[in-house]
Amino acid sequence: QSVLTQPPSVSEAPRQRVTISCSGSSSNIGNNAVNWYQQLPGKAPKLLIYYDDLLPSGVSDRFSGSKSGTSASLAISGLQSEDEADYYCAAWDDRLNGWVFGGGTKLTVL
Amino acid sequence: EVQLVESGGGLVKPGGSLRLSCAASGFTFSSYSMNWVRQAPGKGLEWVSSISSSSSYIYYADSVKGRFTISRDNAKNSLYLQMNSLRAEDTAVYYCARQLGIKYYYYMDVWGKGTTVTVSS
């Protein structure tokens, strides 16, 4: 059972838009920045979004992040087949004094 | 190029020990907090341990507290994870990751490719 809650899977057609939710609590998302990671099959996680809504250099602007209270969302627009991956949200937890992750969401591009 | 390379994984029997290493290059290692994050086969990411730049602050997940020890050698640009009393549930790919940011605004930006630990008799 992960501290942050994500849907196990989402799917959408190419060129469409999809959102992935991440729900937490006041000790993590409510008080700390949310980060999102993309993990392609057999690869290490890659930073996708940091500080709730900022894109690292080199990340496509088809990806965007948002946060409200104790929940966050990742949106991917103009879906492409290469976006098929697992997506994880993460935040520091002040009560646990450590990082907490969502359980991961598998994105399928139909 | 900023790079993290893990090593030291392998097959170990339950109750055994293993020491993982993470070699850093391309940045000033001594300026950054570092983390170990693991991923069991077919499962999600699980944070294991964090260490601050000067080793003043060290944190562990409850699942490894008392069994694992994180350390670093800034002179050698290296991060370590000493794993004792290993259990089958410790079987995972272990990643090291660099941490940036300030309080309330942390993130892990660079990850290694991981090293695989298998605990089995």
Short mmCIF file of C-alpha atoms in Angstrom, two decimals:
data_model
loop_
_atom_site.label_atom_id
_atom_site.label_comp_id
_atom_site.label_asym_id
_atom_site.label_seq_id
_atom_site.Cartn_x
_atom_site.Cartn_y
_atom_site.Cartn_z
CA GLN A 1 0.00 0.00 0.00
CA SER A 2 1.64 3.20 -1.20
CA VAL A 3 1.43 6.43 0.78
CA LEU A 4 0.49 8.35 -2.37
CA THR A 5 -2.47 7.03 -4.35
CA GLN A 6 -2.45 6.78 -8.13
CA PRO A 7 -4.73 4.88 -10.52
CA PRO A 8 -3.04 1.61 -11.57
CA SER A 9 -3.64 2.25 -15.25
CA VAL A 10 -4.95 4.74 -17.78
CA SER A 11 -5.38 4.49 -21.51
CA GLU A 12 -6.18 6.89 -24.31
CA ALA A 13 -5.89 7.16 -28.07
CA PRO A 14 -2.99 8.80 -29.89
CA ARG A 15 -3.11 12.62 -30.13
CA GLN A 16 -5.53 12.78 -27.20
CA ARG A 17 -4.94 14.08 -23.68
CA VAL A 18 -4.76 12.06 -20.48
CA THR A 19 -4.40 12.98 -16.83
CA ILE A 20 -2.97 10.94 -13.96
CA SER A 21 -3.96 11.81 -10.42
CA CYS A 22 -1.92 11.51 -7.23
CA SER A 23 -3.50 11.84 -3.82
CA GLY A 24 -1.63 12.31 -0.57
CA SER A 25 -1.90 14.10 2.76
CA SER A 26 -0.82 17.22 4.60
CA SER A 27 2.53 15.71 5.57
CA ASN A 28 3.61 15.08 1.98
CA ILE A 29 1.82 16.70 -0.97
CA GLY A 30 0.13 19.27 1.23
CA ASN A 31 3.43 20.64 2.49
CA ASN A 32 6.07 19.67 -0.06
CA ALA A 33 6.65 19.86 -3.78
CA VAL A 34 5.41 17.04 -5.99
CA ASN A 35 7.64 15.43 -8.59
CA TRP A 36 6.72 13.10 -11.42
CA TYR A 37 8.85 10.38 -12.99
CA GLN A 38 8.52 8.43 -16.22
CA GLN A 39 9.86 4.90 -16.30
CA LEU A 40 10.14 3.19 -19.65
CA PRO A 41 10.24 -0.63 -19.62
CA GLY A 42 13.55 -1.89 -18.26
CA LYS A 43 14.89 1.62 -17.69
CA ALA A 44 15.63 3.83 -14.70
CA PRO A 45 13.11 6.50 -13.70
CA LYS A 46 13.46 9.84 -15.46
CA LEU A 47 12.46 13.17 -13.90
CA LEU A 48 9.46 14.57 -15.76
CA ILE A 49 8.07 17.33 -13.52
CA TYR A 50 9.55 18.97 -10.41
CA TYR A 51 8.34 21.62 -7.97
CA ASP A 52 4.74 20.65 -8.84
CA ASP A 53 4.71 22.08 -12.36
CA LEU A 54 8.21 22.74 -13.71
CA LEU A 55 9.72 20.88 -16.65
CA PRO A 56 13.40 19.91 -16.62
CA SER A 57 15.39 20.92 -19.65
CA GLY A 58 14.75 18.55 -22.54
CA VAL A 59 11.32 17.36 -21.40
CA SER A 60 8.56 17.91 -23.94
CA ASP A 61 6.02 20.64 -23.14
CA ARG A 62 3.30 18.07 -23.87
CA PHE A 63 3.80 17.17 -20.19
CA SER A 64 2.40 19.41 -17.48
CA GLY A 65 1.85 19.20 -13.74
CA SER A 66 -0.48 20.82 -11.25
CA LYS A 67 -1.26 20.65 -7.54
CA SER A 68 -4.13 21.64 -5.33
CA GLY A 69 -4.11 20.99 -1.61
CA THR A 70 -3.15 17.38 -1.02
CA SER A 71 -3.61 16.22 -4.62
CA ALA A 72 -1.56 16.56 -7.78
CA SER A 73 -2.02 15.71 -11.43
CA LEU A 74 0.12 14.96 -14.44
CA ALA A 75 -1.30 15.76 -17.86
CA ILE A 76 0.03 14.49 -21.15
CA SER A 77 -1.31 16.03 -24.33
CA GLY A 78 -0.86 14.93 -27.94
CA LEU A 79 -0.31 11.34 -26.84
CA GLN A 80 2.31 9.38 -28.75
CA SER A 81 3.16 5.69 -28.68
CA GLU A 82 6.51 6.47 -27.06
CA ASP A 83 4.65 7.87 -24.04
CA GLU A 84 3.71 4.32 -23.05
CA ALA A 85 5.42 3.92 -19.70
CA ASP A 86 4.88 3.80 -15.96
CA TYR A 87 4.44 7.17 -14.26
CA TYR A 88 5.16 7.81 -10.58
CA CYS A 89 4.43 10.79 -8.34
CA ALA A 90 6.73 11.45 -5.39
CA ALA A 91 7.04 13.89 -2.51
CA TRP A 92 9.02 14.25 0.70
CA ASP A 93 7.01 13.29 3.76
CA ASP A 94 7.66 15.40 6.87
CA ARG A 95 6.09 12.85 9.24
CA LEU A 96 8.01 9.87 7.88
CA ASN A 97 11.19 11.88 7.19
CA GLY A 98 11.57 10.22 3.83
CA TRP A 99 10.39 10.07 0.26
CA VAL A 100 7.01 8.61 -0.56
CA PHE A 101 5.94 7.41 -3.98
CA GLY A 102 2.66 6.63 -5.63
CA GLY A 103 2.12 3.04 -6.67
CA GLY A 104 2.64 3.96 -10.31
CA THR A 105 0.29 4.34 -13.25
CA LYS A 106 0.74 2.34 -16.43
CA LEU A 107 -0.14 4.41 -19.48
CA THR A 108 -1.33 2.60 -22.58
CA VAL A 109 -1.66 4.49 -25.84
CA LEU A 110 -4.41 2.68 -27.73
CA GLU B 1 28.04 14.56 -18.12
CA VAL B 2 26.36 13.95 -14.79
CA GLN B 3 26.43 10.21 -14.12
CA LEU B 4 25.68 7.74 -11.36
CA VAL B 5 26.82 4.13 -11.67
CA GLU B 6 25.73 1.49 -9.18
CA SER B 7 27.56 -1.75 -8.51
CA GLY B 8 27.77 -4.54 -5.97
CA GLY B 9 24.50 -6.32 -6.59
CA GLY B 10 24.23 -10.08 -6.83
CA LEU B 11 22.72 -13.24 -5.44
CA VAL B 12 22.84 -13.66 -1.67
CA LYS B 13 21.24 -16.11 0.76
CA PRO B 14 18.66 -14.97 3.31
CA GLY B 15 20.42 -13.57 6.34
CA GLY B 16 23.45 -12.63 4.28
CA SER B 17 25.07 -9.27 3.61
CA LEU B 18 25.89 -7.17 0.58
CA ARG B 19 27.45 -3.75 0.04
CA LEU B 20 26.25 -1.59 -2.82
CA SER B 21 28.27 1.27 -4.25
CA CYS B 22 27.33 4.24 -6.38
CA ALA B 23 30.06 6.11 -8.24
CA ALA B 24 29.27 9.73 -9.08
CA SER B 25 30.86 11.82 -11.80
CA GLY B 26 30.27 15.06 -13.65
CA PHE B 27 29.21 17.11 -10.62
CA THR B 28 30.42 18.20 -7.20
CA PHE B 29 29.31 15.12 -5.28
CA SER B 30 30.03 16.63 -1.86
CA SER B 31 27.39 19.33 -2.40
CA TYR B 32 24.39 17.05 -2.78
CA SER B 33 22.22 14.82 -0.65
CA MET B 34 21.88 11.33 -2.07
CA ASN B 35 19.30 8.57 -1.94
CA TRP B 36 18.82 4.87 -2.48
CA VAL B 37 15.52 3.83 -4.06
CA ARG B 38 14.59 0.24 -4.89
CA GLN B 39 12.09 -1.52 -7.12
CA ALA B 40 11.04 -5.10 -6.51
CA PRO B 41 10.26 -7.20 -9.60
CA GLY B 42 7.01 -6.00 -11.16
CA LYS B 43 6.44 -3.49 -8.35
CA GLY B 44 6.67 0.26 -7.86
CA LEU B 45 9.41 2.49 -6.53
CA GLU B 46 10.25 2.37 -2.83
CA TRP B 47 12.54 4.85 -1.11
CA VAL B 48 15.19 3.15 1.04
CA SER B 49 17.49 5.76 2.56
CA SER B 50 18.78 9.34 2.33
CA ILE B 51 22.04 10.96 3.39
CA SER B 52 22.84 14.66 3.44
CA SER B 53 25.91 16.14 1.77
CA SER B 54 28.07 16.02 4.89
CA SER B 55 26.43 12.89 6.33
CA SER B 56 24.89 14.96 9.13
CA TYR B 57 21.36 13.79 8.35
CA ILE B 58 20.53 10.18 7.60
CA TYR B 59 17.07 8.69 7.18
CA TYR B 60 15.80 5.16 6.56
CA ALA B 61 12.55 3.57 5.53
CA ASP B 62 11.02 1.52 8.35
CA SER B 63 11.38 -1.60 6.20
CA VAL B 64 15.20 -1.44 6.35
CA LYS B 65 15.88 0.41 9.60
CA GLY B 66 18.36 -1.47 11.75
CA ARG B 67 19.51 -3.68 8.87
CA PHE B 68 20.80 -1.25 6.23
CA THR B 69 23.40 1.50 6.64
CA ILE B 70 23.91 4.33 4.18
CA SER B 71 27.25 6.13 3.99
CA ARG B 72 29.31 8.22 1.62
CA ASP B 73 32.92 9.10 0.91
CA ASN B 74 33.05 12.56 -0.61
CA ALA B 75 36.76 12.21 -1.35
CA LYS B 76 35.97 9.21 -3.53
CA ASN B 77 32.71 10.61 -4.96
CA SER B 78 30.96 7.49 -3.78
CA LEU B 79 27.75 6.49 -2.03
CA TYR B 80 27.30 3.15 -0.27
CA LEU B 81 24.57 0.95 1.12
CA GLN B 82 25.57 -1.79 3.54
CA MET B 83 22.77 -4.35 3.64
CA ASN B 84 22.72 -6.91 6.46
CA SER B 85 20.22 -9.57 7.52
CA LEU B 86 18.85 -9.67 4.00
CA ARG B 87 15.39 -11.05 3.37
CA ALA B 88 13.62 -12.32 0.28
CA GLU B 89 11.55 -9.13 0.22
CA ASP B 90 14.75 -7.10 -0.25
CA THR B 91 15.05 -8.55 -3.75
CA ALA B 92 14.96 -5.55 -6.08
CA VAL B 93 16.79 -3.28 -8.43
CA TYR B 94 18.54 -0.66 -6.31
CA TYR B 95 18.97 2.82 -7.74
CA CYS B 96 21.01 5.70 -6.38
CA ALA B 97 19.62 9.16 -7.05
CA ARG B 98 20.87 12.70 -6.56
CA GLN B 99 18.69 15.07 -4.56
CA LEU B 100 18.34 18.79 -5.20
CA GLY B 101 16.37 21.56 -3.63
CA ILE B 102 15.64 23.14 -0.30
CA LYS B 103 13.17 22.30 2.46
CA TYR B 104 9.65 21.81 1.08
CA TYR B 105 11.10 21.84 -2.44
CA TYR B 106 13.14 18.67 -2.87
CA TYR B 107 13.45 16.52 -5.94
CA MET B 108 15.64 13.70 -7.24
CA ASP B 109 16.91 14.65 -10.65
CA VAL B 110 19.56 12.14 -11.71
CA TRP B 111 19.27 8.39 -11.32
CA GLY B 112 21.69 5.57 -12.00
CA LYS B 113 20.76 2.54 -14.08
CA GLY B 114 20.50 0.35 -11.01
CA THR B 115 22.05 -2.82 -9.64
CA THR B 116 20.08 -6.00 -9.02
CA VAL B 117 19.98 -7.69 -5.63
CA THR B 118 18.47 -11.16 -5.38
CA VAL B 119 17.96 -12.76 -1.98
CA SER B 120 17.29 -16.46 -2.35
CA SER B 121 18.45 -19.77 -0.97
#
